[in-house]
Coordinates of C-alpha atoms in Angstrom, one line a residue:
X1 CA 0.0 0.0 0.0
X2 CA 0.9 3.7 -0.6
X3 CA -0.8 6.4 1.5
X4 CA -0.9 9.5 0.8
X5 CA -1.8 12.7 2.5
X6 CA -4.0 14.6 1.0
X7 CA -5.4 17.3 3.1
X8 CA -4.2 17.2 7.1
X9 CA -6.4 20.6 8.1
X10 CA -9.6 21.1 9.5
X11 CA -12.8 23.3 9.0
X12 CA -10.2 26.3 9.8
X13 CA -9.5 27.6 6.3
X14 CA -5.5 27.5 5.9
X15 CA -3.0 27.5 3.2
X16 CA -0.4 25.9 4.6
X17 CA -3.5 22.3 5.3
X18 CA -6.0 21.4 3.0
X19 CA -9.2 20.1 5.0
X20 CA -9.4 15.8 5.5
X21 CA -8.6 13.8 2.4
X22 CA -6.3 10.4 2.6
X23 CA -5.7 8.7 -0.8
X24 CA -4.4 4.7 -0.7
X25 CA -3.1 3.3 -3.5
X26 CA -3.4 -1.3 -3.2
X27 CA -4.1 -3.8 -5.5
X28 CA -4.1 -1.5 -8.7
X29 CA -7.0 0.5 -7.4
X30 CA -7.0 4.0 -5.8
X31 CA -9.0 4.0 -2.7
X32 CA -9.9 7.7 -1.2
X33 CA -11.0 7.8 2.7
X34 CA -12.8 11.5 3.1
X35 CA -13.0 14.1 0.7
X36 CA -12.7 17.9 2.6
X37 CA -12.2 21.2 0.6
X38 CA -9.8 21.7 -1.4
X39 CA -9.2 17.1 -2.0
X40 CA -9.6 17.4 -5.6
X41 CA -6.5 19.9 -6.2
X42 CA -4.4 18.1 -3.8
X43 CA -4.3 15.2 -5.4
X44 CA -3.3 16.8 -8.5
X45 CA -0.6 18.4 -6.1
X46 CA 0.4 15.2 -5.2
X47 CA 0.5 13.5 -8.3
X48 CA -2.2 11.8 -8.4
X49 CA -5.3 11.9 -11.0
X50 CA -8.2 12.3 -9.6
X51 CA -10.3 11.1 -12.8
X52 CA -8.4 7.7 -11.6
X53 CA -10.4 6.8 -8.6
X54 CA -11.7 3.8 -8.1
X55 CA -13.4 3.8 -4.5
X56 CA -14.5 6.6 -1.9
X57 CA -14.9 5.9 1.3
X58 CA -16.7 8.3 4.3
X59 CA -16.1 8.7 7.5
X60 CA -18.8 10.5 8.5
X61 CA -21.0 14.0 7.1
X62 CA -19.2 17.0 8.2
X63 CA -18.7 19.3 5.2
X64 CA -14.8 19.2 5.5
X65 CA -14.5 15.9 5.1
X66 CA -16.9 15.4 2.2
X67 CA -17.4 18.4 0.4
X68 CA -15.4 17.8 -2.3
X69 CA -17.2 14.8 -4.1
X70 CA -19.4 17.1 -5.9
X71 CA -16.6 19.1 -8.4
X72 CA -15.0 15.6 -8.3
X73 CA -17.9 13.8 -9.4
X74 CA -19.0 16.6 -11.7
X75 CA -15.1 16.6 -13.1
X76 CA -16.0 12.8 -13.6
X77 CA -19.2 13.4 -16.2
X78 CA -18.3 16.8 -17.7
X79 CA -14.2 16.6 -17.4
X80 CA -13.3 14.1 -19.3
X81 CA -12.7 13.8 -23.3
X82 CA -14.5 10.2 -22.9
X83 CA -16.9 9.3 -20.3
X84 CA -15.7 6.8 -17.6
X85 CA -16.5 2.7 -18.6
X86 CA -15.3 1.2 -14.9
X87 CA -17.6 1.5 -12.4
X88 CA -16.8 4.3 -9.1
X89 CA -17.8 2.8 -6.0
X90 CA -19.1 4.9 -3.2
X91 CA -20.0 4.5 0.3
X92 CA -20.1 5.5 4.1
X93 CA -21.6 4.7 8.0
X94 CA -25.5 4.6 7.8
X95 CA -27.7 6.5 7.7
X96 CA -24.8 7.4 4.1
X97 CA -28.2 6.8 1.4
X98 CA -30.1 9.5 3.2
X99 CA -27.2 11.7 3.4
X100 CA -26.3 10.9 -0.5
X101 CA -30.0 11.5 -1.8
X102 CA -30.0 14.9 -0.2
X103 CA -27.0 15.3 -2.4
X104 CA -29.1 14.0 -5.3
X105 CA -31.6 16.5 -4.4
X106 CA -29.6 19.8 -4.9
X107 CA -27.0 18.8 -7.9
X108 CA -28.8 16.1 -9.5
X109 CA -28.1 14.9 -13.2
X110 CA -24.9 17.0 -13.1
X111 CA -22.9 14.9 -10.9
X112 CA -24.1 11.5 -11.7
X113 CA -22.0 9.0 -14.0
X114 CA -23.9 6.2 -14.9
X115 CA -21.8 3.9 -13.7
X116 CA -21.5 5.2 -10.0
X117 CA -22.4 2.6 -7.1
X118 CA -23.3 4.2 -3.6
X119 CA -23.8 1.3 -0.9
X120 CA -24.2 2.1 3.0
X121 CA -22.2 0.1 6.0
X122 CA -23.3 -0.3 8.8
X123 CA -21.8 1.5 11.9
X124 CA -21.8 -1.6 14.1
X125 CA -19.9 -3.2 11.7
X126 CA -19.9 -6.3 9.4
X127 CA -18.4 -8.9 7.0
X128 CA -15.1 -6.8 5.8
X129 CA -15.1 -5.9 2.6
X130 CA -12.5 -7.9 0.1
X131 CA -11.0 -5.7 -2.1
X132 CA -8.2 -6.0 -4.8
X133 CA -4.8 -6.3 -2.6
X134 CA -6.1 -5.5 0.2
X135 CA -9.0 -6.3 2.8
X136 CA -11.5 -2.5 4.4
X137 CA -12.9 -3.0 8.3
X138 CA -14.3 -0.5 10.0
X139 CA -15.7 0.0 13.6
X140 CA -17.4 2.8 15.4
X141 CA -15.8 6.0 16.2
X142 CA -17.1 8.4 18.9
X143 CA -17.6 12.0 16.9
X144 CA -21.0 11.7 15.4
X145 CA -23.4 9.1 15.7
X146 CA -22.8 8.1 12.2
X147 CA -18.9 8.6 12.8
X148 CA -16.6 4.9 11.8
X149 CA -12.6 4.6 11.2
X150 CA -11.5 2.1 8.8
X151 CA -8.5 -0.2 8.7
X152 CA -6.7 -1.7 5.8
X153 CA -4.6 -5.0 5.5
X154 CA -2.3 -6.2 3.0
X155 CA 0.1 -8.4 2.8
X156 CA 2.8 -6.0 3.6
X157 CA 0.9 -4.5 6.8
X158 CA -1.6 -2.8 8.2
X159 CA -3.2 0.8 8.2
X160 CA -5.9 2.6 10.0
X161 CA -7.1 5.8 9.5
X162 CA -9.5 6.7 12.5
X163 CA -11.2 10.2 11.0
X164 CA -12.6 12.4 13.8
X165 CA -13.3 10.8 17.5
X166 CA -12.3 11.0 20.7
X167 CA -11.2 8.1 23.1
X168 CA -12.9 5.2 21.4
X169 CA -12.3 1.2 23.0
X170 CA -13.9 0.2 19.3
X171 CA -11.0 2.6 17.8
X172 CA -8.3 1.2 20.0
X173 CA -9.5 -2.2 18.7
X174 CA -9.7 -1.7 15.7
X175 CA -6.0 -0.8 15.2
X176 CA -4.6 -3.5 17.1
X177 CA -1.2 -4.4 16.4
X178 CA -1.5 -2.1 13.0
X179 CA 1.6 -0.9 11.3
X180 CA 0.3 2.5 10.8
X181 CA -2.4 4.5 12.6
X182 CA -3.3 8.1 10.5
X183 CA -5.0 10.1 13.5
X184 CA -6.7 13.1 14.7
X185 CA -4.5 15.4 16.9
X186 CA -6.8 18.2 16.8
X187 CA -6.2 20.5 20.0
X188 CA -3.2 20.7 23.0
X189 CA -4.1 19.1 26.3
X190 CA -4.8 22.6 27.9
X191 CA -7.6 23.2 25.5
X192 CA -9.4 19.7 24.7
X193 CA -12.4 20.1 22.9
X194 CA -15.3 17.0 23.0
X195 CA -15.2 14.8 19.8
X196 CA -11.6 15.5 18.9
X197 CA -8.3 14.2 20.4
X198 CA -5.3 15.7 22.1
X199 CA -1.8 14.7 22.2
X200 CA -2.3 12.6 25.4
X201 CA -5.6 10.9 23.9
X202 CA -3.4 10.1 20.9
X203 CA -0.7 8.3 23.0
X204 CA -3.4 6.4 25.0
X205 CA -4.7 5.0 21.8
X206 CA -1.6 3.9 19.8
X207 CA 0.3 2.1 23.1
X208 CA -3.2 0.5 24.1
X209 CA -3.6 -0.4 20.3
X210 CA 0.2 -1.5 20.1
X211 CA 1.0 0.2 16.6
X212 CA 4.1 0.5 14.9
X213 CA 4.0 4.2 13.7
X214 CA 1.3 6.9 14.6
X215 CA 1.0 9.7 12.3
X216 CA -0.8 13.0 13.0
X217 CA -3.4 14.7 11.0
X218 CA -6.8 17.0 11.3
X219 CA -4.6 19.2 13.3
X220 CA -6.2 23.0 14.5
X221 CA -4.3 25.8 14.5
X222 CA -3.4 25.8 18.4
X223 CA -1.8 22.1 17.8
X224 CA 0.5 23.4 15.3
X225 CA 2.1 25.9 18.1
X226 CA 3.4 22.9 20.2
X227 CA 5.8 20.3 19.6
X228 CA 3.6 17.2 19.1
X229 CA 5.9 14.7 18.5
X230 CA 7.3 15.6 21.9
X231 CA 3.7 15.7 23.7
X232 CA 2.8 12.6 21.8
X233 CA 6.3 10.5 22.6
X234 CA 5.4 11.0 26.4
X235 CA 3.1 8.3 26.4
X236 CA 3.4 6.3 23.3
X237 CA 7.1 4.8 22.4
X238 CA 6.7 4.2 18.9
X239 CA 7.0 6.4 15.7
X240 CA 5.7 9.2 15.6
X241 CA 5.3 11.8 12.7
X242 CA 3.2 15.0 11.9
X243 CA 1.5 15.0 8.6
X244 CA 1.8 17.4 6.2
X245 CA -0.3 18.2 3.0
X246 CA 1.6 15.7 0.5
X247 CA 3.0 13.5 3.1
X248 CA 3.5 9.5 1.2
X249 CA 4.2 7.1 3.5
X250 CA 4.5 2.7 2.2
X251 CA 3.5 -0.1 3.9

């Protein structure tokens, strides 16, 4: 697997950190996890062509992490010198149909391919999904009610990318032993704010979780004053980086 980092901000508008967007590249298929402001030109940024996706995957319904389907999708049907053949598969935690009619309701015909597929998982999770070179789980995530994280395996490891939460047991175990966990580290632990993590709740999760590498993303403003590999390393001994629009990492 390849990871990249698409967009490590928040709803804070910044040009140093596009708002959430995480693009995975396994089995010969490109695999996006969130789509916030600002996604579709950061892929092109990173090299990537976002014409090329094959699977879209939500977290939850907050605008800056999902914003972005519609110029995507409308790049998709009206950007293209021949329209798309292969199918784009889309999905995300029920109640995601609701949520992706209401969509339907304000753009309508101008955003729909005909071979797009929108499916809904359920929150309480299921049978994983089996995908080319590489196996999706998810579990809950405490943020919304409709909030999940998702893990990946391959052959070559394992990643999980958690979205927004806070403290979470269903996050912690659902990164067990994983190579590499892409996390929240939203606000300092002076200033904590319900729904989003701090350095501290960071480092609980990855040593209780036992991963490999920890990287931070979604970070506010007031995180990026402090030295957060430094407030993270005081309770979690692994790897730790701070993400950056652009950031490729390998499993």
């Amino acid at each position: 697997m390849q990871i990249t980092v698409v967009g490590s901000g928040t709803v804070v508008p910044r040009l140093r950190r596009r708002q959430s967007c995480v693009v995975v590249h396994a089995g010969g298929e490109v695999l996006v996890l969130d789509l916030g402001s600002g996604a579709v030109r950061g892929m092109l940024r990173s090299g990537i062509d976002p014409l090329a996706v094959d699977r879209i995957f939500f977290t939850h319904f907050h605008p800056d992490h999902t914003v972005d389907v519609v110029p995507l999708l409308f790049a998709m049907e009206y950007g293209v010198e021949e329209p798309r053949t292969r199918p784009l598969h889309i999905a995300g935690p029920a109640p995601f149909l609701t949520f992706w009619e209401s969509i339907r309701n304000v753009w309508g015909r101008w955003m729909f391919a005909e071979h797009t597929d929108v499916s809904e998982l359920s929150r309480d999770g299921a049978e994983p999904l089996e995908l080319p070179g590489c196996r999706l789980s998810w579990a809950p995530a405490e943020h919304r009610s409709e909030s999940i994280a998702y893990r990946l395996d391959a052959g070559d490891g394992a990643f999980v990318y958690a979205g927004d939460t806070e403290y979470s047991r269903s996050v912690v175990g659902l990164a067990r032993d994983a190579d590499t966990l892409l996390i929240e580290c939203s606000f300092p632990d002076d200033d904590p704010v319900p729904g989003h993590l701090t350095p501290s709740d960071v480092a609980r999760i990855s040593s209780e979780a036992g991963v490999r590498r920890v990287v931070l993303t979604h970070i506010y403003p007031a995180s990026d004053k402090i030295d957060l590999i430094s407030e993270v390393g005081r309770g979690f001994d692994g790897e730790v980086i701070v993400a950056e629009d652009g950031l490729s990492l390998e499993l």
